[in-house]
Coordinates of C-alpha atoms in Angstrom, one line a residue:
M1 CA 0.0 0.0 -0.1
S2 CA 2.8 2.3 0.9
G3 CA 4.4 1.1 -2.3
Q4 CA 1.3 2.2 -4.3
A5 CA 1.5 5.6 -2.6
E6 CA 4.9 6.2 -3.3
G7 CA 4.6 5.3 -7.0
T8 CA 1.7 7.7 -7.1
T9 CA 3.7 10.3 -6.0
T10 CA 6.7 9.8 -8.0
A11 CA 4.4 9.8 -11.1
S12 CA 2.8 13.0 -10.3
A13 CA 6.2 15.0 -9.4
P14 CA 8.7 16.3 -11.9
A15 CA 12.1 14.7 -12.6
G16 CA 13.6 17.5 -10.4
G17 CA 11.5 16.4 -7.3
T18 CA 9.7 19.9 -7.0
R19 CA 6.2 20.8 -8.0
P20 CA 5.7 23.3 -10.7
T21 CA 4.2 26.5 -9.7
P22 CA 0.7 27.2 -10.9
P23 CA 0.7 29.9 -13.4
T24 CA -0.5 33.5 -12.1
R25 CA -4.2 34.3 -13.0
R26 CA -4.3 37.7 -15.1
F27 CA -6.9 39.8 -13.7
R28 CA -9.5 40.8 -16.1
V29 CA -11.7 43.5 -16.6
T30 CA -15.5 42.1 -17.4
T31 CA -18.5 44.3 -17.6
P32 CA -19.9 43.5 -14.2
I33 CA -16.7 44.7 -12.6
L34 CA -16.9 48.0 -14.9
L35 CA -20.5 48.6 -13.7
L36 CA -19.5 47.8 -10.1
G37 CA -16.7 50.5 -10.3
G38 CA -19.1 52.9 -11.8
V39 CA -21.5 52.4 -9.1
G40 CA -18.7 52.6 -6.5
L41 CA -17.2 55.9 -8.1
V42 CA -20.8 57.5 -7.9
V43 CA -21.0 56.6 -4.3
L44 CA -17.6 58.2 -3.9
L45 CA -18.8 61.5 -5.4
S46 CA -21.9 61.6 -3.4
A47 CA -20.1 61.1 -0.2
V48 CA -17.5 63.9 -1.1
R49 CA -20.6 66.3 -2.2
I50 CA -22.1 65.8 1.3
V51 CA -19.2 66.3 3.1
T52 CA -17.9 69.4 1.0
G53 CA -21.0 71.0 -0.2
A54 CA -19.7 71.2 -3.5
S55 CA -23.0 70.3 -5.2
D56 CA -21.8 70.8 -8.7
I57 CA -19.6 67.9 -9.0
T58 CA -22.5 65.3 -9.8
S59 CA -25.0 67.8 -11.2
G60 CA -26.9 67.6 -14.3
G61 CA -25.3 70.7 -15.9
T62 CA -22.0 69.1 -15.0
V63 CA -22.4 65.8 -16.8
A64 CA -23.9 67.5 -19.9
A65 CA -20.7 69.8 -20.0
A66 CA -18.7 66.6 -19.3
L67 CA -20.3 64.7 -22.0
G68 CA -19.6 67.5 -24.5
L69 CA -16.0 68.0 -23.5
A70 CA -15.3 64.3 -23.9
V71 CA -17.0 63.8 -27.3
P72 CA -14.0 65.6 -29.0
I73 CA -11.1 64.0 -27.1
G74 CA -12.8 60.7 -27.8
L75 CA -12.9 61.0 -31.3
A76 CA -9.1 62.0 -31.3
A77 CA -8.3 59.1 -29.2
L78 CA -10.4 56.9 -31.4
G79 CA -8.6 58.4 -34.3
G80 CA -5.2 57.3 -32.5
L81 CA -6.3 53.8 -32.1
W82 CA -7.0 53.0 -35.6
S83 CA -3.7 54.5 -36.6
E84 CA -1.5 53.1 -33.9
R85 CA -3.4 49.7 -34.1
A86 CA -1.8 49.3 -37.8
G87 CA 1.5 50.3 -36.4
V88 CA 1.5 54.0 -37.5
V89 CA 2.0 56.5 -34.5
N90 CA -0.2 59.5 -35.3
I91 CA 1.1 62.5 -33.4
G92 CA -0.6 64.6 -36.1
L93 CA -4.2 64.3 -34.6
E94 CA -4.1 67.8 -33.5
G95 CA -3.4 69.3 -36.8
M96 CA -6.3 66.7 -38.4
M97 CA -8.5 68.5 -35.7
V98 CA -7.8 71.8 -36.7
L99 CA -8.3 70.8 -40.3
G100 CA -11.5 69.2 -39.3
T101 CA -12.9 72.5 -37.5
W102 CA -12.3 74.8 -40.3
F103 CA -13.8 72.4 -43.1
G104 CA -16.6 71.5 -40.9
A105 CA -17.4 75.3 -40.5
W106 CA -17.0 75.8 -44.1
G107 CA -19.3 72.9 -45.2
A108 CA -22.1 74.0 -42.9
L109 CA -22.0 77.6 -44.1
Q110 CA -21.5 76.2 -47.7
F111 CA -24.6 73.8 -47.8
H112 CA -26.7 75.4 -44.9
S113 CA -26.6 72.2 -43.2
P114 CA -24.7 71.3 -40.0
W115 CA -24.5 67.6 -41.2
A116 CA -23.0 68.8 -44.5
G117 CA -20.3 70.4 -42.0
V118 CA -20.1 67.0 -40.3
V119 CA -19.3 65.6 -43.6
A120 CA -16.7 68.2 -44.7
G121 CA -15.1 68.0 -41.4
A122 CA -14.5 64.5 -41.7
V123 CA -13.1 64.8 -45.4
G124 CA -10.5 67.5 -44.2
G125 CA -9.3 65.3 -41.3
A126 CA -9.0 62.5 -43.9
L127 CA -7.1 64.8 -46.0
G128 CA -4.6 65.2 -43.3
G129 CA -4.6 61.5 -42.8
A130 CA -3.8 60.8 -46.2
L131 CA -0.7 63.3 -46.1
H132 CA 0.4 61.3 -42.8
A133 CA 0.0 57.8 -44.9
V134 CA 2.0 59.4 -47.9
A135 CA 5.1 60.5 -45.6
T136 CA 4.8 57.6 -43.1
V137 CA 3.8 54.4 -45.2
T138 CA 4.7 55.5 -48.8
F139 CA 8.1 57.3 -48.2
G140 CA 8.8 56.0 -44.7
V141 CA 9.3 59.2 -43.1
D142 CA 9.9 59.3 -39.1
H143 CA 6.2 59.1 -37.7
I144 CA 6.9 61.9 -35.0
I145 CA 8.5 64.3 -37.8
S146 CA 5.2 63.5 -39.9
G147 CA 3.1 64.4 -37.4
V148 CA 4.7 67.4 -35.9
A149 CA 4.9 68.6 -39.5
I150 CA 1.2 68.1 -40.0
N151 CA 0.2 70.0 -36.8
I152 CA 1.9 73.3 -38.0
V153 CA 0.9 73.0 -41.5
G154 CA -2.8 72.6 -40.2
V155 CA -2.8 75.6 -38.4
G156 CA -1.2 77.4 -41.3
F157 CA -3.3 76.2 -43.7
T158 CA -6.5 77.0 -41.9
Q159 CA -5.5 80.6 -41.3
Y160 CA -4.9 81.4 -45.0
L161 CA -8.0 79.7 -45.8
S162 CA -10.0 81.9 -43.2
K163 CA -8.4 85.0 -44.8
L164 CA -9.4 83.6 -48.2
V165 CA -13.1 82.7 -47.4
F166 CA -14.4 83.7 -44.0
E167 CA -12.9 87.3 -44.3
K168 CA -15.5 88.1 -47.2
M169 CA -18.6 86.6 -45.4
P170 CA -20.6 88.9 -43.1
G171 CA -19.8 88.5 -39.5
G172 CA -16.6 86.6 -40.3
G173 CA -12.9 87.3 -40.1
T174 CA -9.2 86.2 -40.4
K175 CA -9.7 84.5 -37.2
N176 CA -13.5 83.3 -37.1
S177 CA -16.3 82.2 -39.1
P178 CA -19.7 83.6 -39.2
Q179 CA -22.4 82.1 -36.8
L180 CA -22.9 78.3 -38.0
P181 CA -26.5 76.5 -38.4
E182 CA -27.3 74.8 -35.3
M183 CA -27.2 70.9 -34.7
G184 CA -30.4 69.3 -33.4
R185 CA -30.8 67.9 -30.0
L186 CA -32.4 65.3 -28.2
S187 CA -34.3 65.5 -25.0
V188 CA -36.2 63.0 -23.0
T189 CA -38.7 65.6 -21.8
F190 CA -41.0 63.6 -19.8
I191 CA -38.6 62.4 -17.3
D192 CA -36.8 66.0 -16.8
G193 CA -39.0 67.1 -14.2
P194 CA -39.0 64.4 -12.0
L195 CA -35.4 64.0 -12.2
R196 CA -34.7 67.9 -11.9
A197 CA -36.9 67.6 -8.6
L198 CA -35.1 64.6 -7.1
E199 CA -31.6 66.4 -7.9
A200 CA -32.8 69.4 -5.9
R201 CA -33.5 67.3 -3.0
Q202 CA -29.6 66.8 -2.4
W203 CA -30.3 63.4 -1.1
F204 CA -27.2 61.1 -0.7
L205 CA -26.7 59.0 -3.6
L206 CA -30.2 59.2 -5.3
S207 CA -29.8 63.0 -6.2
D208 CA -26.5 62.2 -7.6
F209 CA -27.8 59.5 -10.0
A210 CA -30.6 61.8 -10.7
G211 CA -28.2 64.3 -12.0
I212 CA -26.2 62.1 -14.0
L213 CA -29.2 60.6 -15.8
R214 CA -30.7 64.3 -16.5
G215 CA -27.3 65.3 -17.7
L216 CA -27.1 62.4 -20.3
T217 CA -30.7 62.6 -21.4
Q218 CA -31.4 66.1 -21.9
G219 CA -30.4 68.5 -24.7
V220 CA -28.0 65.6 -26.4
S221 CA -26.9 66.7 -29.7
W222 CA -27.2 64.2 -32.5
F223 CA -23.7 64.6 -33.3
T224 CA -22.8 63.3 -29.6
I225 CA -24.9 60.0 -30.2
L226 CA -23.0 59.4 -33.3
A227 CA -19.9 59.8 -31.7
I228 CA -20.7 57.2 -28.9
L229 CA -22.0 54.8 -31.4
L230 CA -18.5 55.0 -33.1
V231 CA -16.8 53.2 -30.2
P232 CA -18.7 49.8 -30.2
V233 CA -18.7 50.0 -34.2
S234 CA -14.6 50.7 -33.9
Y235 CA -14.4 47.5 -31.4
Y236 CA -16.7 45.4 -33.7
I237 CA -14.7 46.4 -36.8
L238 CA -11.1 45.8 -35.2
W239 CA -12.0 42.6 -33.2
R240 CA -14.5 41.0 -34.9
T241 CA -13.9 41.1 -38.4
A242 CA -11.3 39.7 -41.1
F243 CA -10.3 43.0 -42.0
G244 CA -9.6 44.1 -38.2
L245 CA -7.7 41.3 -37.6
R246 CA -5.4 41.5 -40.9
L247 CA -5.1 45.8 -40.0
R248 CA -4.1 44.6 -36.2
S249 CA -1.8 42.1 -37.3
C250 CA -0.1 45.1 -39.3
G251 CA 0.9 46.7 -36.0
E252 CA 2.0 43.3 -34.2
R253 CA 4.0 41.4 -36.9
P254 CA 3.7 43.1 -40.5
V255 CA 6.4 40.8 -42.0
A256 CA 4.5 37.7 -41.0
A257 CA 1.4 39.3 -42.2
E258 CA 2.8 39.9 -45.5
S259 CA 4.2 36.4 -45.7
L260 CA 0.3 35.3 -45.5
G261 CA -0.6 37.5 -48.3
V262 CA -1.7 40.6 -46.3
N263 CA -1.1 43.9 -48.3
V264 CA 0.5 45.6 -45.3
Y265 CA 0.6 49.1 -47.2
L266 CA -3.0 49.1 -48.0
Y267 CA -4.2 48.5 -44.6
K268 CA -2.0 51.1 -43.1
W269 CA -3.2 53.6 -45.4
A270 CA -6.7 52.8 -44.6
A271 CA -6.3 52.6 -41.1
V272 CA -4.3 56.3 -41.1
V273 CA -6.9 57.8 -43.4
V274 CA -9.8 56.3 -40.9
S275 CA -7.5 58.2 -38.2
G276 CA -7.8 61.5 -39.8
L277 CA -11.5 61.2 -40.7
L278 CA -12.3 60.6 -36.6
A279 CA -10.0 63.3 -35.7
G280 CA -11.8 65.6 -38.3
L281 CA -15.3 64.6 -36.7
G282 CA -13.7 65.7 -33.4
G283 CA -12.9 69.2 -34.8
A284 CA -16.3 69.4 -36.5
F285 CA -17.9 69.1 -33.4
L286 CA -16.1 71.8 -31.5
S287 CA -17.0 74.2 -34.3
I288 CA -20.5 73.0 -35.1
V289 CA -21.7 72.0 -31.6
A290 CA -19.6 73.3 -28.9
A291 CA -19.1 76.5 -30.1
G292 CA -21.6 77.1 -33.1
I293 CA -18.6 78.9 -34.9
Y294 CA -15.1 78.4 -35.9
R295 CA -12.3 80.1 -33.9
D296 CA -8.7 80.0 -34.6
G297 CA -6.8 77.7 -31.8
Q298 CA -10.3 76.1 -31.2
T299 CA -8.8 72.5 -30.6
G300 CA -6.7 73.7 -27.4
G301 CA -4.4 70.7 -27.5
R302 CA -7.5 68.3 -27.5
G303 CA -5.7 66.0 -30.0
Y304 CA -3.1 65.6 -27.6
I305 CA -5.1 64.9 -24.7
G306 CA -6.9 62.2 -26.9
L307 CA -3.7 60.6 -27.5
A308 CA -3.3 60.4 -23.8
A309 CA -6.8 59.0 -23.3
M310 CA -5.9 56.3 -25.9
I311 CA -2.7 55.4 -24.0
F312 CA -4.8 55.4 -20.7
G313 CA -7.1 53.3 -22.3
N314 CA -4.5 50.7 -23.4
W315 CA -5.4 50.7 -27.1
R316 CA -8.7 49.5 -26.4
P317 CA -12.0 51.2 -27.4
G318 CA -13.5 50.9 -24.0
G319 CA -10.6 52.4 -21.9
L320 CA -10.2 55.2 -24.1
A321 CA -13.6 56.0 -24.1
G322 CA -13.3 55.9 -20.1
G323 CA -10.3 58.1 -20.5
A324 CA -12.0 60.6 -22.5
A325 CA -14.6 60.8 -20.2
L326 CA -12.3 61.6 -17.3
F327 CA -10.6 64.3 -19.0
G328 CA -13.8 65.7 -20.0
Y329 CA -15.6 65.6 -16.4
T330 CA -12.2 67.2 -15.1
D331 CA -12.6 69.9 -17.6
A332 CA -16.1 70.6 -16.7
L333 CA -15.5 70.9 -13.3
Q334 CA -13.6 74.4 -14.2
L335 CA -16.9 75.7 -15.6
R336 CA -19.1 74.9 -12.9
Q337 CA -18.1 76.5 -9.4
G338 CA -14.6 76.1 -10.7
G339 CA -12.5 76.7 -7.6
V340 CA -14.9 74.8 -5.0
S341 CA -15.6 71.8 -7.4
V342 CA -11.9 71.4 -8.2
H343 CA -11.2 71.4 -4.2
A344 CA -13.8 68.8 -3.8
L345 CA -12.1 66.9 -6.4
L346 CA -8.8 66.9 -4.4
L347 CA -10.7 64.7 -1.8
V348 CA -11.6 62.4 -4.3
V349 CA -8.1 62.1 -5.7
A350 CA -6.7 61.5 -2.1
L351 CA -9.2 58.6 -1.4
L352 CA -8.5 57.1 -4.7
L353 CA -4.7 57.4 -4.2
A354 CA -5.0 55.7 -0.9
A355 CA -7.2 52.8 -2.6
V356 CA -4.2 52.3 -5.0
A357 CA -2.1 52.4 -2.3
V358 CA -3.7 49.2 -0.6
Y359 CA -4.2 47.3 -3.6
Q360 CA -0.4 47.9 -4.7
L361 CA 0.5 46.6 -1.3
V362 CA -1.8 43.8 -0.9
R363 CA -2.3 42.4 -4.2
Q364 CA 0.8 43.1 -6.1
S365 CA 3.3 43.3 -3.2
R366 CA 5.2 46.2 -4.6
T367 CA 5.8 47.9 -1.2
V368 CA 7.9 50.8 -2.5
A369 CA 5.1 52.0 -4.8
A370 CA 2.5 51.5 -2.4
L371 CA 4.5 53.9 0.0
I372 CA 5.0 56.4 -2.6
T373 CA 1.6 56.5 -3.6
A374 CA 0.4 56.7 -0.1
G375 CA 2.6 59.7 0.3
C376 CA 0.8 61.3 -2.5
A377 CA -2.4 60.7 -1.2
I378 CA -1.5 62.3 2.3
L379 CA -0.2 65.1 0.3
V380 CA -3.2 65.6 -1.4
F381 CA -5.4 65.3 1.7
V382 CA -3.3 68.0 3.5
V383 CA -3.7 70.5 0.6
F384 CA -7.6 69.9 0.8
M385 CA -7.7 70.4 4.5
V386 CA -5.6 73.4 4.7
T387 CA -7.4 75.2 1.8
D388 CA -11.1 76.3 1.3
T389 CA -10.9 76.7 -2.6
V390 CA -8.4 76.5 -5.5
P391 CA -7.1 79.3 -7.5
E392 CA -8.6 79.7 -10.6
Q393 CA -5.1 79.8 -12.2
F394 CA -4.8 75.9 -11.2
T395 CA -8.5 75.1 -11.9
T396 CA -7.7 75.8 -15.8
F397 CA -4.7 73.3 -15.5
T398 CA -6.9 70.6 -14.0
P399 CA -7.5 68.6 -17.0
H400 CA -3.7 68.5 -18.0
L401 CA -2.7 68.1 -14.6
T402 CA -5.2 64.9 -14.6
T403 CA -3.5 63.4 -17.7
L404 CA 0.1 63.2 -16.2
L405 CA -1.3 62.0 -13.0
V406 CA -3.4 59.2 -14.7
L407 CA -0.4 58.4 -17.2
S408 CA 1.7 58.1 -14.3
L409 CA -0.5 55.4 -12.8
A410 CA -1.3 53.7 -15.5
S411 CA 2.1 53.4 -17.0
Q412 CA 2.5 50.0 -15.3
R413 CA 0.0 47.9 -17.1
L414 CA 0.0 49.3 -20.7
R415 CA 0.9 47.2 -23.8
M416 CA 1.2 49.1 -27.1
P417 CA 1.3 47.0 -30.2
A418 CA 4.4 45.4 -30.8
A419 CA 5.2 47.4 -34.1
D420 CA 3.9 50.5 -33.3
G421 CA 6.0 53.5 -34.6
I422 CA 8.4 51.1 -36.3
P423 CA 9.1 51.8 -40.2
Y424 CA 8.1 48.9 -42.3
R425 CA 9.3 48.3 -46.2
R426 CA 7.7 46.0 -48.0
G427 CA 10.1 42.5 -48.6
Q428 CA 11.9 43.1 -45.2
T429 CA 12.4 40.0 -43.3
T430 CA 12.7 41.0 -39.9

């Protein structure tokens, strides 16, 4: 009997006499986890609202403003996703957005329709994408150099076009266009009254959910709905179709893809043009919906913030949508009781940093990183306690500071496409 047990032990153990360690299970973010995290975030914001009295951090006006500010960032991020999944870095998103703002305004004025402006803005951005594709894919120019050049050319070209076209129109000038036709909006009117009344009660959690729901259902432009739908559409095309598989293979292993008959140049071209088209849509949104007029310098660096949202989202559509929502929300806070709202956000940041520190210590066993994060949490909390508001100069910098903070915390889990930014020439073997 003992011999049988000994034989069983010998058979199940490896030759060295030690058992192999089981593989570490990778944490996967599923839909229930995302929903639970969203509810937890609302609970946290509601508690902070009660403690600080900053009623605007979950109000319907703040949520509506955040949605409008997140759309151009999200479209730029989605454009970056298409390009970089095919292996082409697109720093020129800012310039393509600039082209989208001008062509969107021109199209809306020329054809007296905001939707004509949407199409024209997309075409203008796609032209910028085609220029980037010619330089990087066809001629092998460094991706960063080409992107920076497009940003410079986009600004100069639109200034020239404004002098040529808008200056001759009534109400226009060298720096701006006349007023543009207004885009239609969707409102679910029958729930507006009850939600507004519930939000005014300032009850814990219930009023916050009412404010969020009201911001998402009242006065939403049709362009916003189109932009939101582009996120799942992009996911389906890139991850659920043969076209998307071939495109992503060009960003991971272009040599292997070519050996299997994939036209790598064609797929990179298509991805970069679509990237410019999406960035152009983001620019058209700024001129047609957000402002109702074209202004010089209207993008305000949102193309770069879109790149940060894409990186934060780990080159995935859902992640970049969350990043765009985060940056849009922090940008909206400065418009709604700026100093008070951003001051309340400091408490939220301190609590989130404390939670990250606990996770790093308990689940990841990263003691040094946990101590650094905890130190930052204590510092932010001390700043919150010793101040009553945030200076106006700081509130305007909040979205950019959020970009730096988020990227520094998310840098450990990022995985870019393997061949992203690497020049590729047809016929190469490595």
